Coordinates of C-alpha atoms in Angstrom, one line a residue:
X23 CA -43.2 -44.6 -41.6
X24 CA -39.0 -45.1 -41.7
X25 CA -37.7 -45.1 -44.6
X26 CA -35.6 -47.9 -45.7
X27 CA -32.1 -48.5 -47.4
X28 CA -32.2 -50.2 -50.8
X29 CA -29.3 -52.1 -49.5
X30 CA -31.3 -52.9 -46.5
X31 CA -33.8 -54.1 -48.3
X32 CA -32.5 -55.7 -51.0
X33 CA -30.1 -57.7 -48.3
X34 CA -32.9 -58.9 -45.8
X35 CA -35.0 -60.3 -49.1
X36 CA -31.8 -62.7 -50.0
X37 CA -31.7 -63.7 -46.9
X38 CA -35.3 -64.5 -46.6
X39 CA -36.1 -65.3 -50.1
X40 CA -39.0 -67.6 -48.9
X41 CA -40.9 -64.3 -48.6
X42 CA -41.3 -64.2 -52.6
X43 CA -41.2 -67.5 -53.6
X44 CA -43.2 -69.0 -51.1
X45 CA -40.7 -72.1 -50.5
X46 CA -37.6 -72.8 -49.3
X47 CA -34.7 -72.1 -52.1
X48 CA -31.8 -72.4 -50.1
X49 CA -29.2 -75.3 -50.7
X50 CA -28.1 -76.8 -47.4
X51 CA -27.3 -80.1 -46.2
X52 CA -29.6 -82.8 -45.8
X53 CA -27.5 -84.4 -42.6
X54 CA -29.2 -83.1 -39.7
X55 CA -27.3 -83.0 -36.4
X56 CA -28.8 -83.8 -32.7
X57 CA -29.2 -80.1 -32.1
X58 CA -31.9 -80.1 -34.8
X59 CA -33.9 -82.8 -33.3
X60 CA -33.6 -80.7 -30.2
X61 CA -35.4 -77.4 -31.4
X62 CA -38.1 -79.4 -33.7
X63 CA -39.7 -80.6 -30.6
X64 CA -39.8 -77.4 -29.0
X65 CA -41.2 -75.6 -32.3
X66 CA -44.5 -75.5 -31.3
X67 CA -44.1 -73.6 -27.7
X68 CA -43.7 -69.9 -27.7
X69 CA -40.0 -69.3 -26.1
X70 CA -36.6 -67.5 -26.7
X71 CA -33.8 -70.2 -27.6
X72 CA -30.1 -69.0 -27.3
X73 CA -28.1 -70.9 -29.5
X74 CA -23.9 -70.7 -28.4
X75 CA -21.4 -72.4 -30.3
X76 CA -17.9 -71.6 -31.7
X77 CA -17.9 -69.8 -35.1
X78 CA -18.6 -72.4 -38.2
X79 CA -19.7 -75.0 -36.1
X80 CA -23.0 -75.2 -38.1
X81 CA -25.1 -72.8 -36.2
X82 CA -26.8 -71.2 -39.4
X83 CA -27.3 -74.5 -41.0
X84 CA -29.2 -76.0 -38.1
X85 CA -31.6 -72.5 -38.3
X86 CA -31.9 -73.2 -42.3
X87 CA -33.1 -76.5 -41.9
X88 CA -35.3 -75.5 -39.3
X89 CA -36.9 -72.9 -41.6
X90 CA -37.2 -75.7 -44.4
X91 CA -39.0 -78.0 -42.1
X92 CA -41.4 -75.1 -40.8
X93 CA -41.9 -74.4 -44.7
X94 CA -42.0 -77.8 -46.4
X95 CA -43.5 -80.2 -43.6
X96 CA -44.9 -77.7 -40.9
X97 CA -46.5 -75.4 -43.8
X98 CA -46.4 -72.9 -42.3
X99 CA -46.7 -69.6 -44.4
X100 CA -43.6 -68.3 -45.1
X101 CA -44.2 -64.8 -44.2
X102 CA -44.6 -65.4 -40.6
X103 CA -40.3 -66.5 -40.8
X104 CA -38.0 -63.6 -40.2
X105 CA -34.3 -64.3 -40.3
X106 CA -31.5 -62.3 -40.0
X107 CA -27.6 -62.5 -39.8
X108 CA -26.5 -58.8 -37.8
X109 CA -23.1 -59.4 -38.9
X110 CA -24.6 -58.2 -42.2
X111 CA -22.9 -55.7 -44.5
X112 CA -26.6 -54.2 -45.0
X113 CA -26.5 -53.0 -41.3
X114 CA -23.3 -51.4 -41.2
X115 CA -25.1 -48.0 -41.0
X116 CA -28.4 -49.2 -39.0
X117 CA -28.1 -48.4 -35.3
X118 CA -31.0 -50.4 -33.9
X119 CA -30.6 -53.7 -35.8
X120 CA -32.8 -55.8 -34.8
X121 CA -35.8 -53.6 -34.1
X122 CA -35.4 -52.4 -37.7
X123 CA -35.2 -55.5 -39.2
X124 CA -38.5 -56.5 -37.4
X125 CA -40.2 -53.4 -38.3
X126 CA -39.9 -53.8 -41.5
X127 CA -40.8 -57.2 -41.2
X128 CA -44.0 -56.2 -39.2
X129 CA -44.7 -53.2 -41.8
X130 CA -43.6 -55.2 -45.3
X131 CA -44.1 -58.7 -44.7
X132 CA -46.4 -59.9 -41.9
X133 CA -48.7 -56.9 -42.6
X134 CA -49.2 -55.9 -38.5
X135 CA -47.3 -56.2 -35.4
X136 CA -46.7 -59.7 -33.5
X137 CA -47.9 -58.2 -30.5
X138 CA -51.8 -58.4 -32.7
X139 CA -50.7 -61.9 -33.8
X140 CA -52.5 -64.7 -32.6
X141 CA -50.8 -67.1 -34.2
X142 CA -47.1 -68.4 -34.4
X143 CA -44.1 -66.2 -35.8
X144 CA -40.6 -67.4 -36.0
X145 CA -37.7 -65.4 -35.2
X146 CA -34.4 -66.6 -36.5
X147 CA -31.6 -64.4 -35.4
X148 CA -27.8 -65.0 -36.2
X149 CA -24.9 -63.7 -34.8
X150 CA -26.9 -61.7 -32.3
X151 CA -24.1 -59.3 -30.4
X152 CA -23.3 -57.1 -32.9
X153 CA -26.8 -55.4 -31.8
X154 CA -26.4 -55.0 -27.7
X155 CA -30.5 -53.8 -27.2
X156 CA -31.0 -57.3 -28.8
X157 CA -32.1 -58.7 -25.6
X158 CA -34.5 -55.8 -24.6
X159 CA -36.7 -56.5 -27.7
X160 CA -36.8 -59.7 -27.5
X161 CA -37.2 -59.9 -23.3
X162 CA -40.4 -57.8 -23.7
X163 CA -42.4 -60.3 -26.4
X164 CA -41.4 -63.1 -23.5
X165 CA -42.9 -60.7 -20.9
X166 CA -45.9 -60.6 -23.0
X167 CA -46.7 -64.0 -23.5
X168 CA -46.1 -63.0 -27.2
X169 CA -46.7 -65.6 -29.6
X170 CA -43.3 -66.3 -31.0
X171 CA -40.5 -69.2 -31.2
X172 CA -36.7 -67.3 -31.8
X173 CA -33.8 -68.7 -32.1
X174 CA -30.8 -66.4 -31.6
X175 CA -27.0 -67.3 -32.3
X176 CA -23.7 -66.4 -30.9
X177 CA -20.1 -67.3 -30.7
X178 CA -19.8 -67.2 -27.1
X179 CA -22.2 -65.8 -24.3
X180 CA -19.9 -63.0 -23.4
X181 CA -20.1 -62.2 -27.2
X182 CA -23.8 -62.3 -26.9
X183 CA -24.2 -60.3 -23.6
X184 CA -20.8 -58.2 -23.2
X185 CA -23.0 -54.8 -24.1
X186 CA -27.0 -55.9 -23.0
X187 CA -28.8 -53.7 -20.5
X188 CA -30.7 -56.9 -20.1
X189 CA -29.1 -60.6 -19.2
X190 CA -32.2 -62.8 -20.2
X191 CA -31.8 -64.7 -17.3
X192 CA -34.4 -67.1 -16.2
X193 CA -36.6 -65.7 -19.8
X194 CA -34.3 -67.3 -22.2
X195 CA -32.8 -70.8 -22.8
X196 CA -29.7 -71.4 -23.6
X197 CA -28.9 -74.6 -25.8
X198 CA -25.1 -75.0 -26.5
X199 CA -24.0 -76.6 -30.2
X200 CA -20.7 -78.5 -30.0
X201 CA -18.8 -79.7 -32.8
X202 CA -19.8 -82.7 -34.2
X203 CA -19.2 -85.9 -32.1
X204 CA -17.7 -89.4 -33.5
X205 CA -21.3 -90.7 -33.1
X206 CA -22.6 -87.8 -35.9
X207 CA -19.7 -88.5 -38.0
X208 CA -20.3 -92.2 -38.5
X209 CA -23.9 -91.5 -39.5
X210 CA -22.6 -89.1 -41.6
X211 CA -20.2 -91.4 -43.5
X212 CA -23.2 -94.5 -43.2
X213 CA -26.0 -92.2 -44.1
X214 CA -28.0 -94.8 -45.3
X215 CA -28.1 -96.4 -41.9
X216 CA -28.6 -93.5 -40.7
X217 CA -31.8 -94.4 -37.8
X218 CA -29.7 -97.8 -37.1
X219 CA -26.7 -96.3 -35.7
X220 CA -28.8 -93.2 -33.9
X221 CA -30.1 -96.0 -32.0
X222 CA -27.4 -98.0 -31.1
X223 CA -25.8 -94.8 -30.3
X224 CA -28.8 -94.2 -27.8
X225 CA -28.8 -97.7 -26.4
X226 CA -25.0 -97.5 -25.3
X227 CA -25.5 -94.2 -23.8
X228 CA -29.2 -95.4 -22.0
X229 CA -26.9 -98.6 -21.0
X230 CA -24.2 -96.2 -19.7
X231 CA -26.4 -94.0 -18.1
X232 CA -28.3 -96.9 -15.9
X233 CA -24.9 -98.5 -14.8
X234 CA -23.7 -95.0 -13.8
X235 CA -27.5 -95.3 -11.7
X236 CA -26.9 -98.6 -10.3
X237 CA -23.9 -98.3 -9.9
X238 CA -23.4 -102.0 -12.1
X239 CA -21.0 -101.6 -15.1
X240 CA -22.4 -105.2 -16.1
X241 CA -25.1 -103.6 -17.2
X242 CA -23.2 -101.6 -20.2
X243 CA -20.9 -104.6 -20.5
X244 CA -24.5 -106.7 -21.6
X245 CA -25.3 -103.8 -23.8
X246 CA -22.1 -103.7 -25.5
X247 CA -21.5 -107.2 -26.2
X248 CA -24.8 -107.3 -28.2
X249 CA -24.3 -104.4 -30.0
X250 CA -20.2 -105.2 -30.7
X251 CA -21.9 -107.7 -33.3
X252 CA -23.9 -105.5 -35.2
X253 CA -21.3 -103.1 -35.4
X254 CA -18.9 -105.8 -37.1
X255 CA -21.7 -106.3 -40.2
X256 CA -21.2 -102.4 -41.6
X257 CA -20.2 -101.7 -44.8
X258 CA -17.4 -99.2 -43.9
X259 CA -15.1 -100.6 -41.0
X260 CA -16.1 -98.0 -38.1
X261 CA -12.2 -98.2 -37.0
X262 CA -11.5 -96.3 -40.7
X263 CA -14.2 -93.8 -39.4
X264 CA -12.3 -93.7 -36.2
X265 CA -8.6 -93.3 -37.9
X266 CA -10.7 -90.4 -40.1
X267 CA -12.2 -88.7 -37.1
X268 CA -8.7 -88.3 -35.2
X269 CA -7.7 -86.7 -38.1
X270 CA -10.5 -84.1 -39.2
X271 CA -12.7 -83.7 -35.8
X272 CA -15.8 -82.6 -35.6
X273 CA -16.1 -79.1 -37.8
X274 CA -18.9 -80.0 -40.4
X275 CA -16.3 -77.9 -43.0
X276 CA -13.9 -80.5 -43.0
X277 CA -16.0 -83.2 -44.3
X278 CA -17.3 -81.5 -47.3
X279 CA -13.9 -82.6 -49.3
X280 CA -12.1 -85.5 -49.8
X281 CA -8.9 -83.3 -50.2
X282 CA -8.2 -82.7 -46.3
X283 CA -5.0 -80.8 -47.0
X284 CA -6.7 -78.4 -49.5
X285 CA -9.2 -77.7 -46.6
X286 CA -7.3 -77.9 -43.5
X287 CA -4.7 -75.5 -45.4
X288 CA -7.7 -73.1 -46.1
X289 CA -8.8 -73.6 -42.4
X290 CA -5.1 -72.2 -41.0
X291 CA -4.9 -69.7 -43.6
X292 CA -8.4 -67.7 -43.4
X293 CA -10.0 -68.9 -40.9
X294 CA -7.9 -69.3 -37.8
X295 CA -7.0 -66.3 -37.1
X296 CA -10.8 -64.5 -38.3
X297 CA -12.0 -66.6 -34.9
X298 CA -9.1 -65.3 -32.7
X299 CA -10.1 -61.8 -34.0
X300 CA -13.9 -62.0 -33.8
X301 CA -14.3 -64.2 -31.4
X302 CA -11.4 -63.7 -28.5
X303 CA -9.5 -60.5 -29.1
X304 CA -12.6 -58.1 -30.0
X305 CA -14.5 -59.7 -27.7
X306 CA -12.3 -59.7 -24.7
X307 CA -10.8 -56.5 -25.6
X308 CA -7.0 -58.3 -25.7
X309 CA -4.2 -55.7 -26.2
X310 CA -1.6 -58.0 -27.7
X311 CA -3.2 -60.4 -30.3
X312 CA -0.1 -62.2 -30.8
X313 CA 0.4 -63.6 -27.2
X314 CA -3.3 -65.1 -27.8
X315 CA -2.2 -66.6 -30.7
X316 CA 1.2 -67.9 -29.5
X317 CA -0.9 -69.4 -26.3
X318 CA -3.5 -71.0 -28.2
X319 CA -1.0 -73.0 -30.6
X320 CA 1.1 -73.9 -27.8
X321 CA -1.9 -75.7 -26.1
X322 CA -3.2 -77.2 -29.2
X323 CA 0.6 -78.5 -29.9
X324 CA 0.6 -80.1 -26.5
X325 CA -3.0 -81.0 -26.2
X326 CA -3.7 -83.5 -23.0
X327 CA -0.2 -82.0 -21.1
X328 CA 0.1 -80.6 -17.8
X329 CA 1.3 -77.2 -18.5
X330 CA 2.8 -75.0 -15.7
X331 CA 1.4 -71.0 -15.3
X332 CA 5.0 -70.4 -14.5
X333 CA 6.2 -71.1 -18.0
X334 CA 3.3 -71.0 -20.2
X335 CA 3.5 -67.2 -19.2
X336 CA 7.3 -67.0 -19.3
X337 CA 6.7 -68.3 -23.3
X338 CA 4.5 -65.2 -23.7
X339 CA 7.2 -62.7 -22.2
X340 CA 4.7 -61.8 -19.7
X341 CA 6.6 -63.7 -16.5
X342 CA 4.9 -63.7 -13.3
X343 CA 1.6 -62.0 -14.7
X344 CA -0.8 -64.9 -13.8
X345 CA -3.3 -63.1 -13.9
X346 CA -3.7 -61.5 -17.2
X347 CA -2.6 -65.4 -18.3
X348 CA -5.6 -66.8 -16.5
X349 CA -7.8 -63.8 -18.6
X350 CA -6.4 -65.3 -22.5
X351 CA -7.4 -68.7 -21.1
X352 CA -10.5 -67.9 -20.0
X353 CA -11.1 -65.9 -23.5
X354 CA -10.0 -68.5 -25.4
X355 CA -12.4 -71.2 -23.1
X356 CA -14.9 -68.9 -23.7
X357 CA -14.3 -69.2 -27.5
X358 CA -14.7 -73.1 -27.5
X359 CA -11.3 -73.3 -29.0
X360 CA -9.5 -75.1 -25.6
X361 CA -10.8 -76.9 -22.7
X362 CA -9.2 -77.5 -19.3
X363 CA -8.6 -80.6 -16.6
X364 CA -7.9 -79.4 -12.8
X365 CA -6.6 -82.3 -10.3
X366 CA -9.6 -84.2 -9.0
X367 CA -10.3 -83.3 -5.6
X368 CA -12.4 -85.8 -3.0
X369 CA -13.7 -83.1 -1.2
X370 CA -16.2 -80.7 -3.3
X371 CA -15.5 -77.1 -2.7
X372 CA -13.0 -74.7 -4.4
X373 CA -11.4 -76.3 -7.6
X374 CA -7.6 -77.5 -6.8
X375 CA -5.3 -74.5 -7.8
X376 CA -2.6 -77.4 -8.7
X377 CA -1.2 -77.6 -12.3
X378 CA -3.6 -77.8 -15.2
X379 CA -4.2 -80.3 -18.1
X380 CA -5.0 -78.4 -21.7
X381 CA -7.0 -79.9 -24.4
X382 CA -7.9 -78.7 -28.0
X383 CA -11.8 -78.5 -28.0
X384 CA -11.8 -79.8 -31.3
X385 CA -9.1 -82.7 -33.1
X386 CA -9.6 -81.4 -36.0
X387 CA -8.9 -77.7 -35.3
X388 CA -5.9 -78.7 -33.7
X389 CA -4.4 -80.9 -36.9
X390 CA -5.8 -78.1 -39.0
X391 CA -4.1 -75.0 -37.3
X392 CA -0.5 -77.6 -36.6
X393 CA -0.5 -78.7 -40.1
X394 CA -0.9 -82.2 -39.8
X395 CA -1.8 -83.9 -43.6
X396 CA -2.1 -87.3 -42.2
X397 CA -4.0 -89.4 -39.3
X398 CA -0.4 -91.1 -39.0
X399 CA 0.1 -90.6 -35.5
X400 CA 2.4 -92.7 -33.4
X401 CA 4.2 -93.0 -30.1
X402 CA 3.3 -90.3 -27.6
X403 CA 1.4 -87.9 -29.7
X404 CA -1.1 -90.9 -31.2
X405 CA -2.0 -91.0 -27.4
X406 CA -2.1 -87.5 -26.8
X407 CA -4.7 -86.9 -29.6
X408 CA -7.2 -89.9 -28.4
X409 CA -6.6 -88.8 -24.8
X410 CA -8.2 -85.2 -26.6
X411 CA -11.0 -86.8 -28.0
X412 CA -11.7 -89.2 -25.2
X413 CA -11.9 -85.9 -23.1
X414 CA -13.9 -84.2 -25.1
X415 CA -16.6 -86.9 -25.3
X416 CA -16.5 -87.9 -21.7
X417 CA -17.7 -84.0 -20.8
X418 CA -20.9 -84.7 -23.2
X419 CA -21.4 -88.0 -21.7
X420 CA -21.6 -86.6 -18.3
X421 CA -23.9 -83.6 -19.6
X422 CA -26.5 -86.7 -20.4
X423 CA -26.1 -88.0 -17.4
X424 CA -26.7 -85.2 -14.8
X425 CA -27.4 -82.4 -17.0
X426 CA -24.5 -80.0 -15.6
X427 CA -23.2 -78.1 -18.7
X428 CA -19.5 -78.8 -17.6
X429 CA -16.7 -75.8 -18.2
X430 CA -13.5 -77.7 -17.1
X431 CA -13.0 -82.0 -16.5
X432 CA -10.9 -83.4 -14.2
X433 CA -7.7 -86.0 -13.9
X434 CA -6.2 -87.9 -11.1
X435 CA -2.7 -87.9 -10.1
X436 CA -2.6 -89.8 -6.2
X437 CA 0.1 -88.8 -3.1
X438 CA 0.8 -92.3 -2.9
X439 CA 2.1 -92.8 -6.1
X440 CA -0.1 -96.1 -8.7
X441 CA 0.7 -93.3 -11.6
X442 CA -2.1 -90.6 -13.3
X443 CA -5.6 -91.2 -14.3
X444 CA -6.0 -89.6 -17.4
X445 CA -9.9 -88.4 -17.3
X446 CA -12.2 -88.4 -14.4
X447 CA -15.5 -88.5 -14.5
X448 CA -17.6 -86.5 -11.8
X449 CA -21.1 -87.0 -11.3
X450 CA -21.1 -86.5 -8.0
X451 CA -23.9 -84.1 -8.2
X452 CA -26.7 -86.5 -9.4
X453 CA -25.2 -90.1 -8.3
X454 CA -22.1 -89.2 -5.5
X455 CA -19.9 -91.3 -7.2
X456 CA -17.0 -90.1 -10.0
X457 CA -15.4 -92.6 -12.6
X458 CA -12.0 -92.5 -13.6
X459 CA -10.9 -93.6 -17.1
X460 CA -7.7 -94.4 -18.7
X461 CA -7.0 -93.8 -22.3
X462 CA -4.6 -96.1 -24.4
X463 CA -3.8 -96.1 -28.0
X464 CA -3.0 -99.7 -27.8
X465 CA -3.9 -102.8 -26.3
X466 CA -4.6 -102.8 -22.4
X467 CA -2.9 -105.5 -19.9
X468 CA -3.4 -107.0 -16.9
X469 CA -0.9 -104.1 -15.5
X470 CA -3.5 -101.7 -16.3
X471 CA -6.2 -103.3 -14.8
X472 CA -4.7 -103.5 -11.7
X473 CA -3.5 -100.0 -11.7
X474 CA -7.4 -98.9 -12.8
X475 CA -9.0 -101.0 -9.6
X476 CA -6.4 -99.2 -7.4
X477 CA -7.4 -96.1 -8.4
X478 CA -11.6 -97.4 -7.9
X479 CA -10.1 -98.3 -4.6
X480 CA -8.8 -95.2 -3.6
X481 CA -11.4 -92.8 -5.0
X482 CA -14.1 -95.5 -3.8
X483 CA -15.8 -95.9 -7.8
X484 CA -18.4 -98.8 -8.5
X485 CA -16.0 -99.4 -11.2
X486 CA -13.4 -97.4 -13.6
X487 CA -13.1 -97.7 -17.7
X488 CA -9.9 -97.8 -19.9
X489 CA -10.6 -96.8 -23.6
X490 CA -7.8 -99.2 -25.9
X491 CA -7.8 -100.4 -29.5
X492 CA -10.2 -103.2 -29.6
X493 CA -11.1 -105.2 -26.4
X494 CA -14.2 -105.5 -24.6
X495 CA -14.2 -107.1 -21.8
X496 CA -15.6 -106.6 -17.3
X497 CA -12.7 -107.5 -14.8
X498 CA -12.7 -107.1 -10.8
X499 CA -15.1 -103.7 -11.6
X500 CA -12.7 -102.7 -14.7
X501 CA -14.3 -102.0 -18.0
X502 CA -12.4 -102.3 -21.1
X503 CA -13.7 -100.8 -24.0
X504 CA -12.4 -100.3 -27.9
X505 CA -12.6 -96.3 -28.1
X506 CA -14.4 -95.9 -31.1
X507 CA -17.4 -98.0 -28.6
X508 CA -16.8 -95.4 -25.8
X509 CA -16.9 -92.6 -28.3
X510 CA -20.2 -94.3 -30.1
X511 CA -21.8 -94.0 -26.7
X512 CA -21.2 -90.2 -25.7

């Protein structure tokens, strides 16, 4: 029998402390994201679940309220839950991680191995790649037919399988956790109304969906005029939640304090650069930290701008090496901290190679790492920062639409001139079509319009979208739509 660490085992009973009491001790929040909804569905199917999403996004939460729910509703006996976190200080000097961990589980806990159980056990495993056999144990229950439902975390997928023998490929499934969108903030802030706005979140996005189908933006026109009306009778304007959520973003941190500098200061003092560390230079084995760093707040600064190669790597005293530039923004896509928008091309094949648009994946990160004490944008950078969010969104909306888990978007710029199209969507792959939008920060005229149906013209659309401050409205194919509504739909 191995012989156990007392810090071992003193350190996997905190973080299971279920196993003596019997119920769930833990406090954690009671908001419960989409992702939650997600994996309670699939609890009663054996599987391996890999859960990806940028460091303090709320993975671990999600897995916590899981456990309570398997505990307090499911009751199911709390010794068949393992969890473990093998970022751990109590594994510093164990070399199999996981395997231990479940071998003492099997030998102290569960009383015999899950390959003899016949009934469910639950594996809970954060921060999976700091053990690289962790696929190998967990590939063989799957092979098996074992009887288990896991869950394991990372920060990114080449954090999770930089060092595996194994890839999981075609065993596991991966699920990827975002930060949280407009939609999960508002029932956050109107928790009461909590099922109310789920649905009318659910009926824009059905509404969307089905125009994007038949190819008829009157049917999401319909659906948002109803709904336009309801909205208008909550207790909290949703434009304050809008002005809050342009500020803060989507981090679940940033709403636990009313004091957003306090926070946001924290945020850019211990926290930024612990995710360029962990999560981009250890991972993608980056010689000069400090080029990451200076690339990643340049892009954040100038979030929704066409940056040149040329002088983006000429800022990091690296000119000409396009190639090592390409590897920090690929690390630091990889990282969920920046996405990207190539030039919209008619003809599918190899993405254009034409100067690139940079967005912060997060609104919030970007205020937080910049500074910014106040959702007082104007001018340029106001539009800038809903052109971010807009982006952001419009990449999730698409996921529900064809199911493509998109890595880059797209925008528009024509040869013959009618000026850029800020986003465009492509669903080519599941309706041959691809929407372009236009983001303003103000009102939209009839100059807009027109400029929108050229572009529906020219990339041959059912219709286009421009995202402004509070109009609704369905001209010559054009939909206009306040952007909190857009947002509430994605």
């Amino acid at each position: 029998m191995v012989d156990y660490s007392i810090p071992f085992i003193r350190g996997l009973q905190e973080d299971n402390p279920w196993w003596q009491a019997g119920k769930f001790k833990k406090e954690i929040p009671s908001f419960k994201r989409s992702d939650y909804f997600h994996f309670i569905e699939e609890l009663s199917t054996p599987g391996v679940h890999v859960l990806i999403g940028s460091r303090r996004v709320g993975k671990t939460t999600v897995i916590d309220q899981i456990i309570q729910s398997l505990i307090e509703e499911r009751k199911v006996d709390p010794k068949r839950i393992l969890f473990t976190s093998l970022e751990r200080p109590y594994f510093e000097l164990v070399q199999n991680k996981l395997l231990t961990a479940i071998e003492f589980f099997e030998q102290h806990i569960y009383g015999k191995p899950i390959s003899q159980s016949d009934e469910m056990v639950y594996l809970f495993i954060d921060e999976a790649q700091y053990d690289p056999i962790w696929t190998r144990q967990l590939k063989q229950y799957k092979d098996q037919q074992r009887k288990i439902f896991a869950i394991v975390s990372g920060s990114s997928s080449t954090a999770l399988y930089r060092d595996t023998t194994e890839s999981g490929a075609g065993r596991f499934d991966s699920h990827q956790m975002m930060t949280m969108k407009f939609r999960d903030v508002v029932r956050l802030r109107l928790n009461t109304q909590d099922k109310e706005l789920y649905e009318i979140s659910r009926e824009l996005r059905d509404a969307f969906v089905l125009s994007c189908k038949k190819k008829d933006p009157v049917i999401y026109h319909k659906t948002a005029s109803k709904i336009i009306t309801k909205i208008a009778t909550l207790p909290i304007p949703i434009e304050r939640i809008f002005e809050e959520y342009l500020l803060k973003g989507g981090y679940p941190e940033f709403y636990t304090s009313s004091d957003w500098k306090k926070i946001s200061t924290y945020y850019q003092s211990n926290v930024f650069d612990a995710i360029i560390q962990k999560d981009v230079v250890n991972v993608f084995n980056i010689k000069f930290p400090q080029r990451i760093r200076t690339l990643l707040v340049q892009i954040l600064e100038l979030s929704g701008s066409v940056l040149s190669r040329q002088k983006l790597a000429e800022s990091l005293n690296m000119p000409g090496k396009f190639k090592t530039l390409d590897q920090y923004i690929e690390a630091l896509s990889e990282a969920f901290l920046i996405r990207t928008a190539i030039k919209y091309r008619a003809a599918r094949g190899r993405p254009s190679t034409k100067e690139k648009k940079y967005f912060a994946a997060d609104i919030g990160l970007r205020n937080a790492t910049l500074g910014v004490e106040q959702s007082t944008f104007t001018g340029h950078e106001r539009g800038e920062v809903i052109e971010t969010v807009v982006f952001n969104h419009s990449l999730r909306l698409a996921f529900h639409i064809d199911k493509q888990i998109r890595t880059y978007g797209y925008y528009w710029t024509p040869s013959e001139g009618h000026g850029e199209r800020d986003i465009i969507m492509d669903i080519r792959r599941a309706h041959q079509m691809a929407i372009p939008i236009e983001v303003k920060s103000g009102q939209c005229g009839l100059g807009d319009i027109r400029k929108v149906k050229v572009t529906i013209s020219d990339m041959e659309s059912p219709f286009g979208i421009i995202t402004c401050k509070d109009q609704l409205s369905l001209q010559d194919g054009v939909l206009t739509v306040p952007t909190w509504m857009f947002l509430l739909s994605c």
